[in-house]
PDB file of C-alpha atoms in Angstrom:
ATOM      1  CA  MET A  23       0.000   0.000   0.000  1.00  0.00           C
ATOM      2  CA  SER A  24       1.391   3.429  -0.945  1.00  0.00           C
ATOM      3  CA  GLU A  25       2.158   5.885   1.826  1.00  0.00           C
ATOM      4  CA  TRP A  26      -0.429   8.648   2.238  1.00  0.00           C
ATOM      5  CA  TRP A  27       2.085  11.443   1.590  1.00  0.00           C
ATOM      6  CA  THR A  28       2.717  10.148  -1.923  1.00  0.00           C
ATOM      7  CA  TYR A  29      -0.833  11.077  -3.008  1.00  0.00           C
ATOM      8  CA  THR A  30      -1.631  14.325  -4.834  1.00  0.00           C
ATOM      9  CA  LEU A  31      -4.929  16.141  -5.328  1.00  0.00           C
ATOM     10  CA  SER A  32      -5.371  14.578  -8.759  1.00  0.00           C
ATOM     11  CA  ASP A  33      -5.390  11.107  -7.154  1.00  0.00           C
ATOM     12  CA  PHE A  34      -8.697  11.966  -5.464  1.00  0.00           C
ATOM     13  CA  LEU A  35     -10.495  13.171  -8.602  1.00  0.00           C
ATOM     14  CA  MET A  36     -13.258  10.982 -10.003  1.00  0.00           C
ATOM     15  CA  PHE A  37     -12.931  12.414 -13.509  1.00  0.00           C
ATOM     16  CA  SER A  38     -10.346  13.604 -16.020  1.00  0.00           C
ATOM     17  CA  PRO A  39      -9.969  17.166 -17.330  1.00  0.00           C
ATOM     18  CA  ARG A  40     -11.422  16.020 -20.663  1.00  0.00           C
ATOM     19  CA  THR A  41     -14.500  14.565 -18.932  1.00  0.00           C
ATOM     20  CA  TYR A  42     -15.051  17.714 -16.874  1.00  0.00           C
ATOM     21  CA  TYR A  43     -14.801  20.175 -19.747  1.00  0.00           C
ATOM     22  CA  ARG A  44     -16.875  17.958 -22.046  1.00  0.00           C
ATOM     23  CA  MET A  45     -19.593  17.967 -19.366  1.00  0.00           C
ATOM     24  CA  LEU A  46     -19.322  21.752 -19.157  1.00  0.00           C
ATOM     25  CA  GLY A  47     -19.649  22.068 -22.934  1.00  0.00           C
ATOM     26  CA  ARG A  48     -22.779  19.882 -23.019  1.00  0.00           C
ATOM     27  CA  TYR A  49     -24.257  21.854 -20.133  1.00  0.00           C
ATOM     28  CA  ASN A  50     -23.658  25.173 -21.916  1.00  0.00           C
ATOM     29  CA  GLU A  51     -25.150  23.844 -25.124  1.00  0.00           C
ATOM     30  CA  GLY A  52     -28.207  22.512 -23.323  1.00  0.00           C
ATOM     31  CA  ILE A  53     -29.177  25.777 -21.624  1.00  0.00           C
ATOM     32  CA  TRP A  54     -28.178  28.327 -24.276  1.00  0.00           C
ATOM     33  CA  PRO A  55     -29.220  31.219 -24.525  1.00  0.00           C
ATOM     34  CA  ALA A  56     -29.621  31.453 -20.740  1.00  0.00           C
ATOM     35  CA  HIS A  57     -26.108  32.919 -20.692  1.00  0.00           C
ATOM     36  CA  VAL A  58     -27.405  36.145 -22.227  1.00  0.00           C
ATOM     37  CA  VAL A  59     -30.053  36.369 -19.509  1.00  0.00           C
ATOM     38  CA  THR A  60     -27.617  35.869 -16.619  1.00  0.00           C
ATOM     39  CA  LEU A  61     -25.149  38.389 -18.030  1.00  0.00           C
ATOM     40  CA  GLY A  62     -28.023  40.855 -18.266  1.00  0.00           C
ATOM     41  CA  LEU A  63     -29.007  40.119 -14.673  1.00  0.00           C
ATOM     42  CA  GLY A  64     -25.420  40.667 -13.558  1.00  0.00           C
ATOM     43  CA  SER A  65     -25.316  44.055 -15.272  1.00  0.00           C
ATOM     44  CA  ALA A  66     -28.641  44.935 -13.657  1.00  0.00           C
ATOM     45  CA  MET A  67     -27.288  44.035 -10.199  1.00  0.00           C
ATOM     46  CA  LEU A  68     -24.344  46.358 -10.627  1.00  0.00           C
ATOM     47  CA  GLY A  69     -26.685  49.133 -11.736  1.00  0.00           C
ATOM     48  CA  LEU A  70     -28.995  48.565  -8.760  1.00  0.00           C
ATOM     49  CA  LEU A  71     -26.099  49.047  -6.342  1.00  0.00           C
ATOM     50  CA  ARG A  72     -25.646  52.593  -7.651  1.00  0.00           C
ATOM     51  CA  ARG A  73     -29.152  53.592  -6.599  1.00  0.00           C
ATOM     52  CA  PRO A  74     -29.875  55.034  -3.152  1.00  0.00           C
ATOM     53  CA  GLY A  75     -31.987  53.252  -0.598  1.00  0.00           C
ATOM     54  CA  GLY A  76     -32.293  49.653   0.508  1.00  0.00           C
ATOM     55  CA  ALA A  77     -34.871  48.423  -2.017  1.00  0.00           C
ATOM     56  CA  PRO A  78     -32.484  48.190  -5.009  1.00  0.00           C
ATOM     57  CA  LEU A  79     -29.992  46.169  -2.948  1.00  0.00           C
ATOM     58  CA  ARG A  80     -32.773  43.826  -1.866  1.00  0.00           C
ATOM     59  CA  VAL A  81     -33.676  43.264  -5.509  1.00  0.00           C
ATOM     60  CA  ALA A  82     -30.008  42.662  -6.409  1.00  0.00           C
ATOM     61  CA  THR A  83     -29.522  40.089  -3.656  1.00  0.00           C
ATOM     62  CA  GLY A  84     -32.813  38.447  -4.592  1.00  0.00           C
ATOM     63  CA  LEU A  85     -31.618  38.047  -8.178  1.00  0.00           C
ATOM     64  CA  LEU A  86     -28.307  36.681  -6.937  1.00  0.00           C
ATOM     65  CA  ALA A  87     -30.143  34.207  -4.705  1.00  0.00           C
ATOM     66  CA  ALA A  88     -32.046  32.932  -7.746  1.00  0.00           C
ATOM     67  CA  LEU A  89     -28.769  32.337  -9.614  1.00  0.00           C
ATOM     68  CA  TRP A  90     -27.272  30.381  -6.695  1.00  0.00           C
ATOM     69  CA  ALA A  91     -30.463  28.306  -6.518  1.00  0.00           C
ATOM     70  CA  TRP A  92     -30.202  27.554 -10.237  1.00  0.00           C
ATOM     71  CA  LEU A  93     -26.586  26.407  -9.824  1.00  0.00           C
ATOM     72  CA  ALA A  94     -27.595  24.121  -6.959  1.00  0.00           C
ATOM     73  CA  TRP A  95     -30.236  22.444  -9.112  1.00  0.00           C
ATOM     74  CA  GLY A  96     -29.295  22.927 -12.749  1.00  0.00           C
ATOM     75  CA  PHE A  97     -25.519  22.581 -12.525  1.00  0.00           C
ATOM     76  CA  PHE A  98     -24.617  20.472  -9.488  1.00  0.00           C
ATOM     77  CA  ARG A  99     -27.636  18.181  -9.173  1.00  0.00           C
ATOM     78  CA  ASP A 100     -28.415  17.693 -12.863  1.00  0.00           C
ATOM     79  CA  ARG A 101     -24.964  17.872 -14.507  1.00  0.00           C
ATOM     80  CA  TYR A 102     -21.986  17.712 -12.167  1.00  0.00           C
ATOM     81  CA  ALA A 103     -23.524  14.755 -10.314  1.00  0.00           C
ATOM     82  CA  GLU A 104     -22.956  12.691 -13.472  1.00  0.00           C
ATOM     83  CA  ILE A 105     -19.189  12.713 -12.890  1.00  0.00           C
ATOM     84  CA  ASN A 106     -18.751  13.624  -9.212  1.00  0.00           C
ATOM     85  CA  LEU A 107     -20.368  11.790  -6.306  1.00  0.00           C
ATOM     86  CA  ALA A 108     -19.898  14.845  -4.075  1.00  0.00           C
ATOM     87  CA  ALA A 109     -21.994  17.047  -6.366  1.00  0.00           C
ATOM     88  CA  ARG A 110     -25.210  16.508  -4.406  1.00  0.00           C
ATOM     89  CA  TRP A 111     -23.518  17.806  -1.252  1.00  0.00           C
ATOM     90  CA  LEU A 112     -22.235  20.782  -3.212  1.00  0.00           C
ATOM     91  CA  ALA A 113     -25.801  21.365  -4.416  1.00  0.00           C
ATOM     92  CA  LEU A 114     -26.855  21.647  -0.774  1.00  0.00           C
ATOM     93  CA  LEU A 115     -24.026  24.128  -0.167  1.00  0.00           C
ATOM     94  CA  PHE A 116     -25.118  26.347  -3.052  1.00  0.00           C
ATOM     95  CA  GLY A 117     -28.758  25.966  -2.073  1.00  0.00           C
ATOM     96  CA  GLY A 118     -27.827  27.125   1.429  1.00  0.00           C
ATOM     97  CA  GLN A 119     -26.189  30.237  -0.004  1.00  0.00           C
ATOM     98  CA  ALA A 120     -29.314  30.932  -2.049  1.00  0.00           C
ATOM     99  CA  LEU A 121     -31.426  30.761   1.110  1.00  0.00           C
ATOM    100  CA  LEU A 122     -29.033  33.030   3.011  1.00  0.00           C
ATOM    101  CA  LEU A 123     -29.060  35.618   0.231  1.00  0.00           C
ATOM    102  CA  ALA A 124     -32.842  35.501   0.023  1.00  0.00           C
ATOM    103  CA  TRP A 125     -33.350  35.710   3.792  1.00  0.00           C
ATOM    104  CA  LEU A 126     -30.617  38.099   4.941  1.00  0.00           C
ATOM    105  CA  GLY A 127     -30.355  40.199   1.806  1.00  0.00           C
ATOM    106  CA  ALA A 128     -33.707  40.287   0.044  1.00  0.00           C
ATOM    107  CA  LEU A 129     -36.226  39.690   2.854  1.00  0.00           C
ATOM    108  CA  ARG A 130     -34.600  40.967   6.039  1.00  0.00           C
ATOM    109  CA  GLY A 131     -32.518  43.730   4.475  1.00  0.00           C
ATOM    110  CA  ARG A 132     -29.451  43.018   6.612  1.00  0.00           C
ATOM    111  CA  LEU A 133     -27.180  44.600   4.004  1.00  0.00           C
ATOM    112  CA  ARG A 134     -26.698  48.201   2.906  1.00  0.00           C
ATOM    113  CA  VAL A 135     -24.553  49.715   0.193  1.00  0.00           C
ATOM    114  CA  GLN A 136     -21.177  50.884   1.471  1.00  0.00           C
ATOM    115  CA  PRO A 137     -21.114  54.691   1.183  1.00  0.00           C
ATOM    116  CA  GLY A 138     -18.243  56.101  -0.836  1.00  0.00           C
ATOM    117  CA  ARG A 139     -15.538  54.060  -2.534  1.00  0.00           C
ATOM    118  CA  ASP A 140     -12.561  52.882  -0.498  1.00  0.00           C
ATOM    119  CA  PHE A 141     -10.032  50.322  -1.749  1.00  0.00           C
ATOM    120  CA  VAL A 142     -12.361  47.491  -0.736  1.00  0.00           C
ATOM    121  CA  GLY A 143     -15.199  48.964  -2.781  1.00  0.00           C
ATOM    122  CA  TRP A 144     -13.036  49.319  -5.863  1.00  0.00           C
ATOM    123  CA  LEU A 145     -11.847  45.738  -5.434  1.00  0.00           C
ATOM    124  CA  GLY A 146     -15.500  44.697  -5.257  1.00  0.00           C
ATOM    125  CA  ILE A 147     -16.253  46.436  -8.548  1.00  0.00           C
ATOM    126  CA  GLY A 148     -13.186  44.820 -10.102  1.00  0.00           C
ATOM    127  CA  LEU A 149     -14.132  41.331  -8.974  1.00  0.00           C
ATOM    128  CA  PHE A 150     -17.741  41.693 -10.082  1.00  0.00           C
ATOM    129  CA  THR A 151     -16.992  43.124 -13.523  1.00  0.00           C
ATOM    130  CA  GLY A 152     -14.141  40.662 -14.002  1.00  0.00           C
ATOM    131  CA  ALA A 153     -16.444  37.731 -13.224  1.00  0.00           C
ATOM    132  CA  LEU A 154     -19.061  39.138 -15.579  1.00  0.00           C
ATOM    133  CA  LEU A 155     -16.936  40.196 -18.554  1.00  0.00           C
ATOM    134  CA  LEU A 156     -13.480  38.606 -18.332  1.00  0.00           C
ATOM    135  CA  TYR A 157     -13.932  35.147 -16.815  1.00  0.00           C
ATOM    136  CA  PRO A 158     -15.899  33.765 -19.808  1.00  0.00           C
ATOM    137  CA  ALA A 159     -12.967  34.672 -22.072  1.00  0.00           C
ATOM    138  CA  LEU A 160     -10.550  32.409 -20.192  1.00  0.00           C
ATOM    139  CA  ALA A 161     -11.720  29.238 -21.954  1.00  0.00           C
ATOM    140  CA  PRO A 162     -11.047  30.450 -25.532  1.00  0.00           C
ATOM    141  CA  LEU A 163      -7.804  32.102 -24.418  1.00  0.00           C
ATOM    142  CA  LEU A 164      -6.679  28.739 -23.041  1.00  0.00           C
ATOM    143  CA  GLY A 165      -7.648  26.939 -26.241  1.00  0.00           C
ATOM    144  CA  ARG A 166     -10.878  25.267 -25.117  1.00  0.00           C
ATOM    145  CA  GLY A 167     -13.260  27.370 -27.199  1.00  0.00           C
ATOM    146  CA  TRP A 168     -16.311  29.429 -26.286  1.00  0.00           C
ATOM    147  CA  GLN A 169     -18.434  26.297 -25.893  1.00  0.00           C
ATOM    148  CA  GLN A 170     -16.670  25.558 -22.609  1.00  0.00           C
ATOM    149  CA  SER A 171     -16.721  29.105 -21.255  1.00  0.00           C
ATOM    150  CA  GLU A 172     -17.815  29.628 -17.668  1.00  0.00           C
ATOM    151  CA  VAL A 173     -20.364  32.419 -17.411  1.00  0.00           C
ATOM    152  CA  PHE A 174     -21.661  34.315 -14.374  1.00  0.00           C
ATOM    153  CA  GLY A 175     -24.887  32.763 -13.107  1.00  0.00           C
ATOM    154  CA  ILE A 176     -24.315  29.657 -15.248  1.00  0.00           C
ATOM    155  CA  ALA A 177     -21.084  28.259 -13.778  1.00  0.00           C
ATOM    156  CA  PRO A 178     -20.111  28.273 -10.086  1.00  0.00           C
ATOM    157  CA  ASP A 179     -16.646  29.866 -10.286  1.00  0.00           C
ATOM    158  CA  PRO A 180     -17.506  33.253 -11.850  1.00  0.00           C
ATOM    159  CA  THR A 181     -20.709  33.344  -9.777  1.00  0.00           C
ATOM    160  CA  ALA A 182     -18.739  32.948  -6.543  1.00  0.00           C
ATOM    161  CA  ILE A 183     -16.263  35.643  -7.616  1.00  0.00           C
ATOM    162  CA  GLY A 184     -19.063  38.002  -8.618  1.00  0.00           C
ATOM    163  CA  THR A 185     -20.848  37.378  -5.329  1.00  0.00           C
ATOM    164  CA  LEU A 186     -17.705  38.269  -3.383  1.00  0.00           C
ATOM    165  CA  GLY A 187     -17.417  41.438  -5.442  1.00  0.00           C
ATOM    166  CA  LEU A 188     -21.004  42.444  -4.732  1.00  0.00           C
ATOM    167  CA  LEU A 189     -20.639  41.760  -1.015  1.00  0.00           C
ATOM    168  CA  LEU A 190     -17.484  43.890  -0.831  1.00  0.00           C
ATOM    169  CA  LEU A 191     -19.663  46.789  -1.980  1.00  0.00           C
ATOM    170  CA  THR A 192     -21.928  46.351   1.033  1.00  0.00           C
ATOM    171  CA  GLU A 193     -21.841  46.479   4.804  1.00  0.00           C
ATOM    172  CA  GLY A 194     -24.093  45.233   7.559  1.00  0.00           C
ATOM    173  CA  ARG A 195     -24.591  42.398  10.022  1.00  0.00           C
ATOM    174  CA  GLY A 196     -25.549  39.910   7.345  1.00  0.00           C
ATOM    175  CA  ARG A 197     -22.357  40.247   5.301  1.00  0.00           C
ATOM    176  CA  PRO A 198     -20.049  37.856   7.241  1.00  0.00           C
ATOM    177  CA  ALA A 199     -22.518  34.982   6.924  1.00  0.00           C
ATOM    178  CA  LEU A 200     -22.959  35.646   3.211  1.00  0.00           C
ATOM    179  CA  LEU A 201     -19.211  35.694   2.566  1.00  0.00           C
ATOM    180  CA  ALA A 202     -18.508  32.257   4.071  1.00  0.00           C
ATOM    181  CA  ILE A 203     -19.809  29.944   1.319  1.00  0.00           C
ATOM    182  CA  PRO A 204     -18.384  31.889  -1.669  1.00  0.00           C
ATOM    183  CA  LEU A 205     -14.996  31.936   0.089  1.00  0.00           C
ATOM    184  CA  LEU A 206     -15.266  28.205   0.793  1.00  0.00           C
ATOM    185  CA  TRP A 207     -16.091  27.560  -2.847  1.00  0.00           C
ATOM    186  CA  CYS A 208     -13.025  29.529  -3.936  1.00  0.00           C
ATOM    187  CA  LEU A 209     -10.963  27.107  -1.842  1.00  0.00           C
ATOM    188  CA  LEU A 210     -12.725  23.949  -3.057  1.00  0.00           C
ATOM    189  CA  GLY A 211     -12.993  25.085  -6.657  1.00  0.00           C
ATOM    190  CA  SER A 212      -9.391  26.213  -6.954  1.00  0.00           C
ATOM    191  CA  ALA A 213      -8.218  22.897  -5.439  1.00  0.00           C
ATOM    192  CA  THR A 214     -10.246  20.995  -8.050  1.00  0.00           C
ATOM    193  CA  LEU A 215      -8.924  23.149 -10.894  1.00  0.00           C
ATOM    194  CA  TRP A 216      -5.381  22.742  -9.588  1.00  0.00           C
ATOM    195  CA  ALA A 217      -5.806  18.963  -9.666  1.00  0.00           C
ATOM    196  CA  LEU A 218      -7.138  19.260 -13.225  1.00  0.00           C
ATOM    197  CA  GLY A 219      -4.091  21.287 -14.204  1.00  0.00           C
ATOM    198  CA  SER A 220      -6.243  24.270 -15.157  1.00  0.00           C
ATOM    199  CA  PRO A 221      -4.738  27.787 -14.940  1.00  0.00           C
ATOM    200  CA  GLU A 222      -8.105  29.124 -13.751  1.00  0.00           C
ATOM    201  CA  ALA A 223      -7.151  27.730 -10.337  1.00  0.00           C
ATOM    202  CA  TRP A 224      -4.938  30.766  -9.836  1.00  0.00           C
ATOM    203  CA  VAL A 225      -7.730  33.175 -10.782  1.00  0.00           C
ATOM    204  CA  LEU A 226     -10.310  31.630  -8.454  1.00  0.00           C
ATOM    205  CA  GLY A 227      -7.851  31.257  -5.588  1.00  0.00           C
ATOM    206  CA  ALA A 228      -6.513  34.792  -5.955  1.00  0.00           C
ATOM    207  CA  ALA A 229     -10.044  36.224  -5.990  1.00  0.00           C
ATOM    208  CA  GLY A 230     -10.892  34.433  -2.757  1.00  0.00           C
ATOM    209  CA  ILE A 231      -7.683  35.506  -1.041  1.00  0.00           C
ATOM    210  CA  ALA A 232      -8.100  39.124  -2.163  1.00  0.00           C
ATOM    211  CA  ALA A 233     -11.709  39.254  -0.942  1.00  0.00           C
ATOM    212  CA  LEU A 234     -10.803  37.719   2.423  1.00  0.00           C
ATOM    213  CA  ALA A 235      -7.816  40.032   2.905  1.00  0.00           C
ATOM    214  CA  ALA A 236      -9.881  43.097   1.995  1.00  0.00           C
ATOM    215  CA  THR A 237     -12.650  42.088   4.394  1.00  0.00           C
ATOM    216  CA  LEU A 238     -10.209  41.599   7.269  1.00  0.00           C
ATOM    217  CA  ALA A 239      -8.460  44.883   6.459  1.00  0.00           C
ATOM    218  CA  ARG A 240     -11.739  46.814   6.474  1.00  0.00           C
ATOM    219  CA  ALA A 241     -12.748  45.219   9.778  1.00  0.00           C
ATOM    220  CA  ARG A 242      -9.404  46.191  11.289  1.00  0.00           C
ATOM    221  CA  ILE A 243      -9.739  49.786  10.098  1.00  0.00           C
ATOM    222  CA  ALA A 244     -13.284  49.991  11.481  1.00  0.00           C
ATOM    223  CA  ARG A 245     -12.122  49.114  15.024  1.00  0.00           C
TER     224      ARG A 245
END
């Protein structure tokens, strides 16, 4: 029996990179043109955050909750479960985030838009717009083609990054709870991508680290 320290992350994967990206391509093909809708919703969320008052933010978090709920059902339960036995547990994780966003953000209004723009706010805008506009371009840039692009609201990685960006633009008692699952996904997702040998692992991991560092820095300044 091999010693445990000789194992790498790739030894624990249940699928190959080819299997994963082929699944992603079939998933994209099956739900097109939903990508146009989710990109439009993402743009609408960013616009809502520029409006005064709590109602626009409630609408934005409600829309985001719907996207997390779709990922729990449409991506993890219906697609990813075909190649990964842990997908049903991940569906519960994403479903939990959808419920938290709906309850704390949309229904209870435990978030408010951060006034002004400090470095954390600008990072939030960068993460959100990057997830919306730049992340889908990674697949063709890496030679996999647009069919395997990962789009905000359609795939978990850009959705988690965009969610972190939106939350960095807010403040309130509900924010710490809402940050936990997207940060956890950045860890889990980047580990999976690393095992697959995908360069996107660096992007997802760096986004999570930057969001966590910015959150801790803002909390320290606020003391």
